mmCIF file of N, CA, C and O in Angstrom:
data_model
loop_
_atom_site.group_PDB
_atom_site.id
_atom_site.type_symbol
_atom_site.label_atom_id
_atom_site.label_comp_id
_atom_site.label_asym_id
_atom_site.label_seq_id
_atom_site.Cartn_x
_atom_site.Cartn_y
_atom_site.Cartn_z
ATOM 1 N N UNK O 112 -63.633 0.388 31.855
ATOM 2 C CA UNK O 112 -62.465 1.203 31.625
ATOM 3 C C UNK O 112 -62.472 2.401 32.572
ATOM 4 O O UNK O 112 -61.460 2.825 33.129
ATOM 5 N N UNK O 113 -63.091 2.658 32.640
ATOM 6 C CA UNK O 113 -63.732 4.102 33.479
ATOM 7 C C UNK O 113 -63.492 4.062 35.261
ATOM 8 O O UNK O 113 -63.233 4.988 36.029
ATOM 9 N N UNK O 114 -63.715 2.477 35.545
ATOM 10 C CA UNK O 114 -63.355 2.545 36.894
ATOM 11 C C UNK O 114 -61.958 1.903 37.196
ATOM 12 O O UNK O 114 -61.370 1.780 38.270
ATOM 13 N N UNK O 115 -61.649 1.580 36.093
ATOM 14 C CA UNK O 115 -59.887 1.254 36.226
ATOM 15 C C UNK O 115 -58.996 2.588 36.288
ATOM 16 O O UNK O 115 -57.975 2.806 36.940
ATOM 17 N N UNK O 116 -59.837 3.563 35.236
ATOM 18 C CA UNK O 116 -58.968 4.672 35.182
ATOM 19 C C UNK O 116 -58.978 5.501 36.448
ATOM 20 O O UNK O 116 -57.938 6.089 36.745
ATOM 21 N N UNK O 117 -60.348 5.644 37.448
ATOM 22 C CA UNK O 117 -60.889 6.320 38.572
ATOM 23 C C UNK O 117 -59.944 5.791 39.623
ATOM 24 O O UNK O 117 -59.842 6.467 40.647
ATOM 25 N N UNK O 118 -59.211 4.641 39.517
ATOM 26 C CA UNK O 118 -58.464 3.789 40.719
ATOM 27 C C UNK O 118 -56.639 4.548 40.046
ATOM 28 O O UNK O 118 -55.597 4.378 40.678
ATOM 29 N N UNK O 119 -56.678 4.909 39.426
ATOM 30 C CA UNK O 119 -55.369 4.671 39.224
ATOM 31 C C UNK O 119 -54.542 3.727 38.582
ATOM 32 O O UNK O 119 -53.313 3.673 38.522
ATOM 33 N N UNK O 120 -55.407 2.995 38.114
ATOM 34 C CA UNK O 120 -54.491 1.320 37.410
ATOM 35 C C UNK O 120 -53.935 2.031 36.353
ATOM 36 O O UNK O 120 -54.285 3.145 35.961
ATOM 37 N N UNK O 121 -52.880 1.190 35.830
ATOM 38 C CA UNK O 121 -52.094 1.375 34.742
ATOM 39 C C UNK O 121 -52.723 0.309 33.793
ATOM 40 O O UNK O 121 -52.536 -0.902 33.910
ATOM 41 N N UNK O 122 -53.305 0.761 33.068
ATOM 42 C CA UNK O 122 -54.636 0.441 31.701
ATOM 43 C C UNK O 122 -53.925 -0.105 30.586
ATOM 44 O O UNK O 122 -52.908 0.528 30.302
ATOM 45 N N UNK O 123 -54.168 -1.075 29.895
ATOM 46 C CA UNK O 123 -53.821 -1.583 28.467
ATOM 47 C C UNK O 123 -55.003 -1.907 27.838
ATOM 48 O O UNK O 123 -55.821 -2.559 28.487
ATOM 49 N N UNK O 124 -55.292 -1.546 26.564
ATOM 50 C CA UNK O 124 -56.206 -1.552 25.833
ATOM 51 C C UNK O 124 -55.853 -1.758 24.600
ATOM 52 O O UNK O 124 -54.771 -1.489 24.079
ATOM 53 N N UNK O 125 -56.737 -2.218 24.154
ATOM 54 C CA UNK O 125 -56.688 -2.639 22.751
ATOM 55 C C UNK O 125 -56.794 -1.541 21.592
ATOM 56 O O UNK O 125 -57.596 -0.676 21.945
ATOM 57 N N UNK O 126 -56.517 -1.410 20.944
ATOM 58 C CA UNK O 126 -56.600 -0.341 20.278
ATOM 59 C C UNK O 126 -57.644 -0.549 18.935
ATOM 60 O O UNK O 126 -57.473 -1.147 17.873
ATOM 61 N N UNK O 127 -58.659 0.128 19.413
ATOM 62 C CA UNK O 127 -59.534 0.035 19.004
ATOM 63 C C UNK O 127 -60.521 1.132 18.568
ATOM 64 O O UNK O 127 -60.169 2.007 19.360
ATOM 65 N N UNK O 128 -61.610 1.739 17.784
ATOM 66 C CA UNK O 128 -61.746 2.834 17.411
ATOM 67 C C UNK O 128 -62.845 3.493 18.215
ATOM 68 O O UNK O 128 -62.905 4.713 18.064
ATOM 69 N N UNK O 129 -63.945 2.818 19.239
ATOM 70 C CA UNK O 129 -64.474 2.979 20.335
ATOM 71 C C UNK O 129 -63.471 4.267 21.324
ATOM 72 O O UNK O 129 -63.977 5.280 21.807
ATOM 73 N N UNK O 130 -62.456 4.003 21.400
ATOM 74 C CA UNK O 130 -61.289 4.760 22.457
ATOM 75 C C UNK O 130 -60.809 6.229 21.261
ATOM 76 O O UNK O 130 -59.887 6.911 21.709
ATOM 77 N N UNK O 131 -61.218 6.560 20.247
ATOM 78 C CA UNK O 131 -60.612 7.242 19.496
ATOM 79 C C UNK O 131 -60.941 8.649 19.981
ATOM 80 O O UNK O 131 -61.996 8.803 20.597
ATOM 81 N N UNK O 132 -60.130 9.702 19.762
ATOM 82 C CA UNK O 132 -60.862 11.082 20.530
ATOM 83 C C UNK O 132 -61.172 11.148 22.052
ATOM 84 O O UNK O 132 -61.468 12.256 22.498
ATOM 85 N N UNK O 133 -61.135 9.978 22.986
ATOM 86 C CA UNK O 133 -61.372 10.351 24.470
ATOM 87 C C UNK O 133 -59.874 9.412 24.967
ATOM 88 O O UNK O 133 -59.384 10.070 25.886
ATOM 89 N N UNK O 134 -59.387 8.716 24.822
ATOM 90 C CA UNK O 134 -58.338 8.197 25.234
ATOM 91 C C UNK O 134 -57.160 8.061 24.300
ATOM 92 O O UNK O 134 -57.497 7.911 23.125
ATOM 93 N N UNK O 135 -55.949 8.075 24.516
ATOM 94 C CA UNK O 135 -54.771 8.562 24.117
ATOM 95 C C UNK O 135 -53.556 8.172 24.577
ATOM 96 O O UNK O 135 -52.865 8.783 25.392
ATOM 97 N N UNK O 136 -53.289 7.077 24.005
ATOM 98 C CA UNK O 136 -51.910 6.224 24.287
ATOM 99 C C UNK O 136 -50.582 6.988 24.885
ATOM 100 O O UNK O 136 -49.839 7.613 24.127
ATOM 101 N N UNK O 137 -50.409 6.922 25.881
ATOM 102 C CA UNK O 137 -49.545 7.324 26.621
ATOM 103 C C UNK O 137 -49.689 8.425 27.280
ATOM 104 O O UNK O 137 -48.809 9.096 27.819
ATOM 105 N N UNK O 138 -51.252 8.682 27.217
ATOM 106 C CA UNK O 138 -51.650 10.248 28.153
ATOM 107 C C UNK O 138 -52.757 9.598 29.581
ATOM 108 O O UNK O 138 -52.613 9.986 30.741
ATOM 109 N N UNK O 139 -53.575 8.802 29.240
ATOM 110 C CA UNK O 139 -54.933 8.495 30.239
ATOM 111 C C UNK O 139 -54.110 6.507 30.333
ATOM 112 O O UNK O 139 -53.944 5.935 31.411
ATOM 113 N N UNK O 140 -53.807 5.967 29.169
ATOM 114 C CA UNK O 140 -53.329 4.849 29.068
ATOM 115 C C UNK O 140 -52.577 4.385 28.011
ATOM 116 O O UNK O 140 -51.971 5.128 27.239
ATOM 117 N N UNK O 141 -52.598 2.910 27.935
ATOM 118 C CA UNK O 141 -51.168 2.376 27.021
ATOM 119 C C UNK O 141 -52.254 1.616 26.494
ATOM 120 O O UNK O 141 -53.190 0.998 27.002
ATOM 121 N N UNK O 142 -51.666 1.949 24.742
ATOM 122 C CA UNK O 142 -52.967 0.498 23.665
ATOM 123 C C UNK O 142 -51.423 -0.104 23.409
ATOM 124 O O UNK O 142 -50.239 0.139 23.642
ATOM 125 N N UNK O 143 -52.550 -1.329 22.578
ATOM 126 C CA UNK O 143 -51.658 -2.631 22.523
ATOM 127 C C UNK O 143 -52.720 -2.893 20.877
ATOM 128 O O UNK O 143 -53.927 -2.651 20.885
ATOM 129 N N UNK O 144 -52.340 -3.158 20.216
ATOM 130 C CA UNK O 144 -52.460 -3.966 18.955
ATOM 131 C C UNK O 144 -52.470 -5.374 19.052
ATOM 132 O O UNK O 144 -53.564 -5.835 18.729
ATOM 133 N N UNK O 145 -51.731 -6.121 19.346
ATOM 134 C CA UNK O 145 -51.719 -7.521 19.507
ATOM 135 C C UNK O 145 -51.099 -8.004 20.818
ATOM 136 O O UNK O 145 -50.574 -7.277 21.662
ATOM 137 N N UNK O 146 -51.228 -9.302 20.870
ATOM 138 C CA UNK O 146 -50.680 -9.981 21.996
ATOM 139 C C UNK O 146 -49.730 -9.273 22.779
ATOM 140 O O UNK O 146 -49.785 -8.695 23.864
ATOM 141 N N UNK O 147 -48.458 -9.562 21.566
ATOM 142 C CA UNK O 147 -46.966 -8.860 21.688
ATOM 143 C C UNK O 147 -46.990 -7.825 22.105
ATOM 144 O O UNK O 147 -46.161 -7.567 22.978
ATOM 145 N N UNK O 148 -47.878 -6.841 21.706
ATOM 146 C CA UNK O 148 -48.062 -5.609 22.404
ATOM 147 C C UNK O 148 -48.309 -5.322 23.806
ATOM 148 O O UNK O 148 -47.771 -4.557 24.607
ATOM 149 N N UNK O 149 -49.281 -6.155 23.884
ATOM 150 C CA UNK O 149 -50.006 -6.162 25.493
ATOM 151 C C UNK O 149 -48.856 -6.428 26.215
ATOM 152 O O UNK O 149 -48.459 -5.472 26.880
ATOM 153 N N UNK O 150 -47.990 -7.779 26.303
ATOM 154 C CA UNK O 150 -46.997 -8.154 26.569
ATOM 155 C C UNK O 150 -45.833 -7.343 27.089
ATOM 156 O O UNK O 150 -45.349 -7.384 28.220
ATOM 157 N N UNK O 151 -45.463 -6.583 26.039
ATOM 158 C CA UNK O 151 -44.832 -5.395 26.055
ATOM 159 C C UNK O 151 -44.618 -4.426 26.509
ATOM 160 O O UNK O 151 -43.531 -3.884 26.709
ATOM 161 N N UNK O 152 -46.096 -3.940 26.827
ATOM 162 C CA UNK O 152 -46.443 -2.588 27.534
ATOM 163 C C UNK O 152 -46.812 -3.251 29.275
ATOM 164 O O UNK O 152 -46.678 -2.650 30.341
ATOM 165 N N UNK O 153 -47.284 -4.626 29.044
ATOM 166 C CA UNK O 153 -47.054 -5.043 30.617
ATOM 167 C C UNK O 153 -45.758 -4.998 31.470
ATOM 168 O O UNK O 153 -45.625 -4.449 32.564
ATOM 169 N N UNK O 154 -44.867 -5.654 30.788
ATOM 170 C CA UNK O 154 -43.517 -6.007 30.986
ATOM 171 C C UNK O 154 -42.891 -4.298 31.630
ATOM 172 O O UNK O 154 -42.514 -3.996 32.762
ATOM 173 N N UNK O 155 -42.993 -3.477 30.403
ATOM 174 C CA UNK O 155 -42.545 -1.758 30.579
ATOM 175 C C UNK O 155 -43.103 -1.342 32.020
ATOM 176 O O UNK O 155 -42.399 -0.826 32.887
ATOM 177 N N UNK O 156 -44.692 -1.685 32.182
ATOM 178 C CA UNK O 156 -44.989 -1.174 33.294
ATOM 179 C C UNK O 156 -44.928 -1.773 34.742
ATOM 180 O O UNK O 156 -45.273 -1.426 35.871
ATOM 181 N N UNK O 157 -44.324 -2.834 34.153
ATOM 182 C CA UNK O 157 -44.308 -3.279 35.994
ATOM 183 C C UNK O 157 -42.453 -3.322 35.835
ATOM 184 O O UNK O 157 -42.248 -3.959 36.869
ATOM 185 N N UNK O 158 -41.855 -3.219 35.589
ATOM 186 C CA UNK O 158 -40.370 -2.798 35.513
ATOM 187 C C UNK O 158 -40.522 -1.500 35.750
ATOM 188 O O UNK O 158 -39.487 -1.136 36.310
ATOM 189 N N UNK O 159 -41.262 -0.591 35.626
ATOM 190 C CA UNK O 159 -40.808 0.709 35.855
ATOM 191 C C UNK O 159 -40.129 1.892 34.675
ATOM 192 O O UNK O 159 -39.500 2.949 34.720
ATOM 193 N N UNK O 160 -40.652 1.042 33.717
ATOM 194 C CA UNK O 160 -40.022 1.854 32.136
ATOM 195 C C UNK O 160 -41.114 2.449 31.541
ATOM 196 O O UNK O 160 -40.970 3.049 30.476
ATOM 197 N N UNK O 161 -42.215 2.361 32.096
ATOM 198 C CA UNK O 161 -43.216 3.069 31.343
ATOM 199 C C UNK O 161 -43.869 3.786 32.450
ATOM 200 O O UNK O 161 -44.195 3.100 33.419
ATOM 201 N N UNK O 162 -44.161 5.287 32.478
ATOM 202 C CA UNK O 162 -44.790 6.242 34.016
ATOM 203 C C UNK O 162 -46.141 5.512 34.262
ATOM 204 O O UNK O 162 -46.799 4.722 33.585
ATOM 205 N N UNK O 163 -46.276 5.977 35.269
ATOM 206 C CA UNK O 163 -48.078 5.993 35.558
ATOM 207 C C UNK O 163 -48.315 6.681 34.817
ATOM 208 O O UNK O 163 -47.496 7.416 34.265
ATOM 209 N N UNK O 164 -49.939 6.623 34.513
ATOM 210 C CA UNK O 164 -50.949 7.648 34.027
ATOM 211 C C UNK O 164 -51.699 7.970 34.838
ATOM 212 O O UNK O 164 -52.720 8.435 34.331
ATOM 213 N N UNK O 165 -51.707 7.949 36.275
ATOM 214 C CA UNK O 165 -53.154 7.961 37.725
ATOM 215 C C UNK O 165 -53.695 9.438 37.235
ATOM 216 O O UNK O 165 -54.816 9.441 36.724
ATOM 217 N N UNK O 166 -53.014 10.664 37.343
ATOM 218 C CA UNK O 166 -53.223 11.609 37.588
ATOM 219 C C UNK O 166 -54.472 11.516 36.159
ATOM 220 O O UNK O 166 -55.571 10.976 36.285
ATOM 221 N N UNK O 167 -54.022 12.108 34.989
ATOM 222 C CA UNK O 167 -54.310 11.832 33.475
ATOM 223 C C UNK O 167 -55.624 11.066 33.703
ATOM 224 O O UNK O 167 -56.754 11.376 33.325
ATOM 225 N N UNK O 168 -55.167 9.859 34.495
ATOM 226 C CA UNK O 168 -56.498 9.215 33.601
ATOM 227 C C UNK O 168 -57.680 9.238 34.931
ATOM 228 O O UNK O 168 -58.795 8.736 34.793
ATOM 229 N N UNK O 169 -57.314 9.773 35.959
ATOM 230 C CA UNK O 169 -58.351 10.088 36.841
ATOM 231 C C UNK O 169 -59.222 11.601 36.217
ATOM 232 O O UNK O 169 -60.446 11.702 36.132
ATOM 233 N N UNK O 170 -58.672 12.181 36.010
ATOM 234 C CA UNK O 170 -58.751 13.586 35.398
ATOM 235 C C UNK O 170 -60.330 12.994 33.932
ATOM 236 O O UNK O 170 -61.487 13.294 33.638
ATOM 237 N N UNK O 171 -59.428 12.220 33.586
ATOM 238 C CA UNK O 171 -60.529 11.510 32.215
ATOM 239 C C UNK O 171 -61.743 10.743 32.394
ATOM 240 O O UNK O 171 -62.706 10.623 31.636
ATOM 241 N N UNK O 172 -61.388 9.950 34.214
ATOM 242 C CA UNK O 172 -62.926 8.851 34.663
ATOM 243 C C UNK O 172 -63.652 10.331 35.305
ATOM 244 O O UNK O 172 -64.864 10.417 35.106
ATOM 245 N N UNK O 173 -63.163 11.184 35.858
ATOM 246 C CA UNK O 173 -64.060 12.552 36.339
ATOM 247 C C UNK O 173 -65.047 13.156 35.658
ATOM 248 O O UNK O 173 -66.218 13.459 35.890
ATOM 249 N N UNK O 174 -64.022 13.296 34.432
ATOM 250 C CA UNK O 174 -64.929 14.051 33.743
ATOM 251 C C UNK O 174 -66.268 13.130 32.481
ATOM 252 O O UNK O 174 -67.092 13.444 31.623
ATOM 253 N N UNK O 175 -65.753 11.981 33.104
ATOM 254 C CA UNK O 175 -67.160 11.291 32.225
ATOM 255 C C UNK O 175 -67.975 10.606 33.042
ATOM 256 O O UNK O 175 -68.648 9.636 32.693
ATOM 257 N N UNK O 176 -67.931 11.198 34.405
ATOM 258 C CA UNK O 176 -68.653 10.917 35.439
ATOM 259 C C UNK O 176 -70.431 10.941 35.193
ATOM 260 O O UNK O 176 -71.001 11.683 34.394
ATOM 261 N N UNK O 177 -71.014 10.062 35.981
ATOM 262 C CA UNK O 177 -72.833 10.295 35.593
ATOM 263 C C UNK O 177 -72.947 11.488 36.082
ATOM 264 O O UNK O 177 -74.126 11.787 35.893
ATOM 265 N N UNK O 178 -72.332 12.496 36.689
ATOM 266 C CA UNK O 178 -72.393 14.041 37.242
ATOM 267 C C UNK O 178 -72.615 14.667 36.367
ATOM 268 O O UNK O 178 -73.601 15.381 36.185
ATOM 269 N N UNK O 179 -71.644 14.472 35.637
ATOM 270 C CA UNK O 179 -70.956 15.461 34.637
ATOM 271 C C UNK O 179 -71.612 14.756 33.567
ATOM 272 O O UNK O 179 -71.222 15.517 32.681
ATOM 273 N N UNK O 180 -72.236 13.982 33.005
ATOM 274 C CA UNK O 180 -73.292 13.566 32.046
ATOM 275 C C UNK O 180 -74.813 14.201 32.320
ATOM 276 O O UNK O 180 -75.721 14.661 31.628
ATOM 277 N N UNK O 181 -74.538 13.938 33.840
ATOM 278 C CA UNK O 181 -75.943 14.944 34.293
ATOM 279 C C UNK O 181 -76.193 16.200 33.999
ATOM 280 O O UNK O 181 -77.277 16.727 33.747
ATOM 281 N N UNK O 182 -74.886 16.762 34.053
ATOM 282 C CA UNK O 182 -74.973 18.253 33.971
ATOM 283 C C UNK O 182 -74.643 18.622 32.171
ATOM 284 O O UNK O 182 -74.432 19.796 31.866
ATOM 285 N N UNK O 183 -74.629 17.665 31.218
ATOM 286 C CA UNK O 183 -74.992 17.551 29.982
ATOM 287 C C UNK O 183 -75.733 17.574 29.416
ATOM 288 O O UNK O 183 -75.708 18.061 28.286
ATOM 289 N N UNK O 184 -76.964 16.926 30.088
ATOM 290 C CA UNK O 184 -78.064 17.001 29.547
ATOM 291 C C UNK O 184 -79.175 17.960 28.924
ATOM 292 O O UNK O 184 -79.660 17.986 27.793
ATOM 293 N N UNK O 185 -79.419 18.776 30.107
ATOM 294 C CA UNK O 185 -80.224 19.990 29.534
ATOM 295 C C UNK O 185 -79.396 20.517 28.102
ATOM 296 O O UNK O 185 -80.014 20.300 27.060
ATOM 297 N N UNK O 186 -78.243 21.094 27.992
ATOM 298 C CA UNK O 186 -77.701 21.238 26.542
ATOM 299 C C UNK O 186 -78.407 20.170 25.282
ATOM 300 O O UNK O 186 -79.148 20.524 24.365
ATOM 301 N N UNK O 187 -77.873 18.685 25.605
ATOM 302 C CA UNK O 187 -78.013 18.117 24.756
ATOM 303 C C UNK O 187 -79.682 18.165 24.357
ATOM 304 O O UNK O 187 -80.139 18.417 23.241
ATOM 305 N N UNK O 188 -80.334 17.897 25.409
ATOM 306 C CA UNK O 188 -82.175 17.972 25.058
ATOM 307 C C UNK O 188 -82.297 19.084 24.544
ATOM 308 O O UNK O 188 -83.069 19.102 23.585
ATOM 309 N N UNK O 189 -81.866 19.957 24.793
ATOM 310 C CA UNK O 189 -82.387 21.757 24.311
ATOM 311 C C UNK O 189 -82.066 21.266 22.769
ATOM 312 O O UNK O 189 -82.885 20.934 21.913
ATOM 313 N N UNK O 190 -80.671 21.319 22.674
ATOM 314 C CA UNK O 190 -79.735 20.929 21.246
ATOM 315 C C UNK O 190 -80.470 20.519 20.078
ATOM 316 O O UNK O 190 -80.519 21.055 18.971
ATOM 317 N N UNK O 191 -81.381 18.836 20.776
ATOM 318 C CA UNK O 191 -82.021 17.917 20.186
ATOM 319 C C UNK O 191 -83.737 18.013 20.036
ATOM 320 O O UNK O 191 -84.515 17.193 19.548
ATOM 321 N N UNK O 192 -83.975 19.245 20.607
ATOM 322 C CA UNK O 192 -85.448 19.709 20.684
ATOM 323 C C UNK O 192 -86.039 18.505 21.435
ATOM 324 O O UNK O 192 -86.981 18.029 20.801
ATOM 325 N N UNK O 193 -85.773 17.837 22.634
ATOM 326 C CA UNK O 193 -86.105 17.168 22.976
ATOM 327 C C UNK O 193 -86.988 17.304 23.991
ATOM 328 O O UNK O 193 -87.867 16.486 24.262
ATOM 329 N N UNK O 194 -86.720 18.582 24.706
ATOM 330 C CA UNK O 194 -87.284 19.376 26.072
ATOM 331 C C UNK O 194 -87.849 20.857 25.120
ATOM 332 O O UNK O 194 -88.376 21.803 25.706
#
């Protein structure tokens, strides 16, 4: 998901509770519930009825970059008495 969003693709996902709190239907990408859905939100986006998300969801593969996980860490070990 992460390097679809880093390219710019226009994303359909399942909606699922994995994506809850970091991704956001109609902000980073488009969920789909069932078939019909997927269908749906395909159809919208290659007609031109539904925007990109490039900007949004590049903004979202950045910031969950191994960088920016890197630069998480010391917090989280300190956090976790781990270090």
């Amino acid at each position: 998901v992460l390097e679809a969003l880093a390219c710019g693709a226009s994303v359909i996902l399942r909606e699922i509770p994995v994506y809850d709190g970091w991704l956001k239907d109609g902000r980073e990408v488009y969920m789909a519930k069932d078939t019909e859905g997927f269908i749906g939100k395909a159809k919208k986006i290659l007609s031109g009825e539904l925007p990109g998300l490039g900007d949004a969801a590049l903004f979202t593969a950045q910031s969950r970059s191994m960088e920016k996980a890197g630069e998480r860490l010391p917090e989280i070990y300190h956090r976790e008495k781990i270090m």
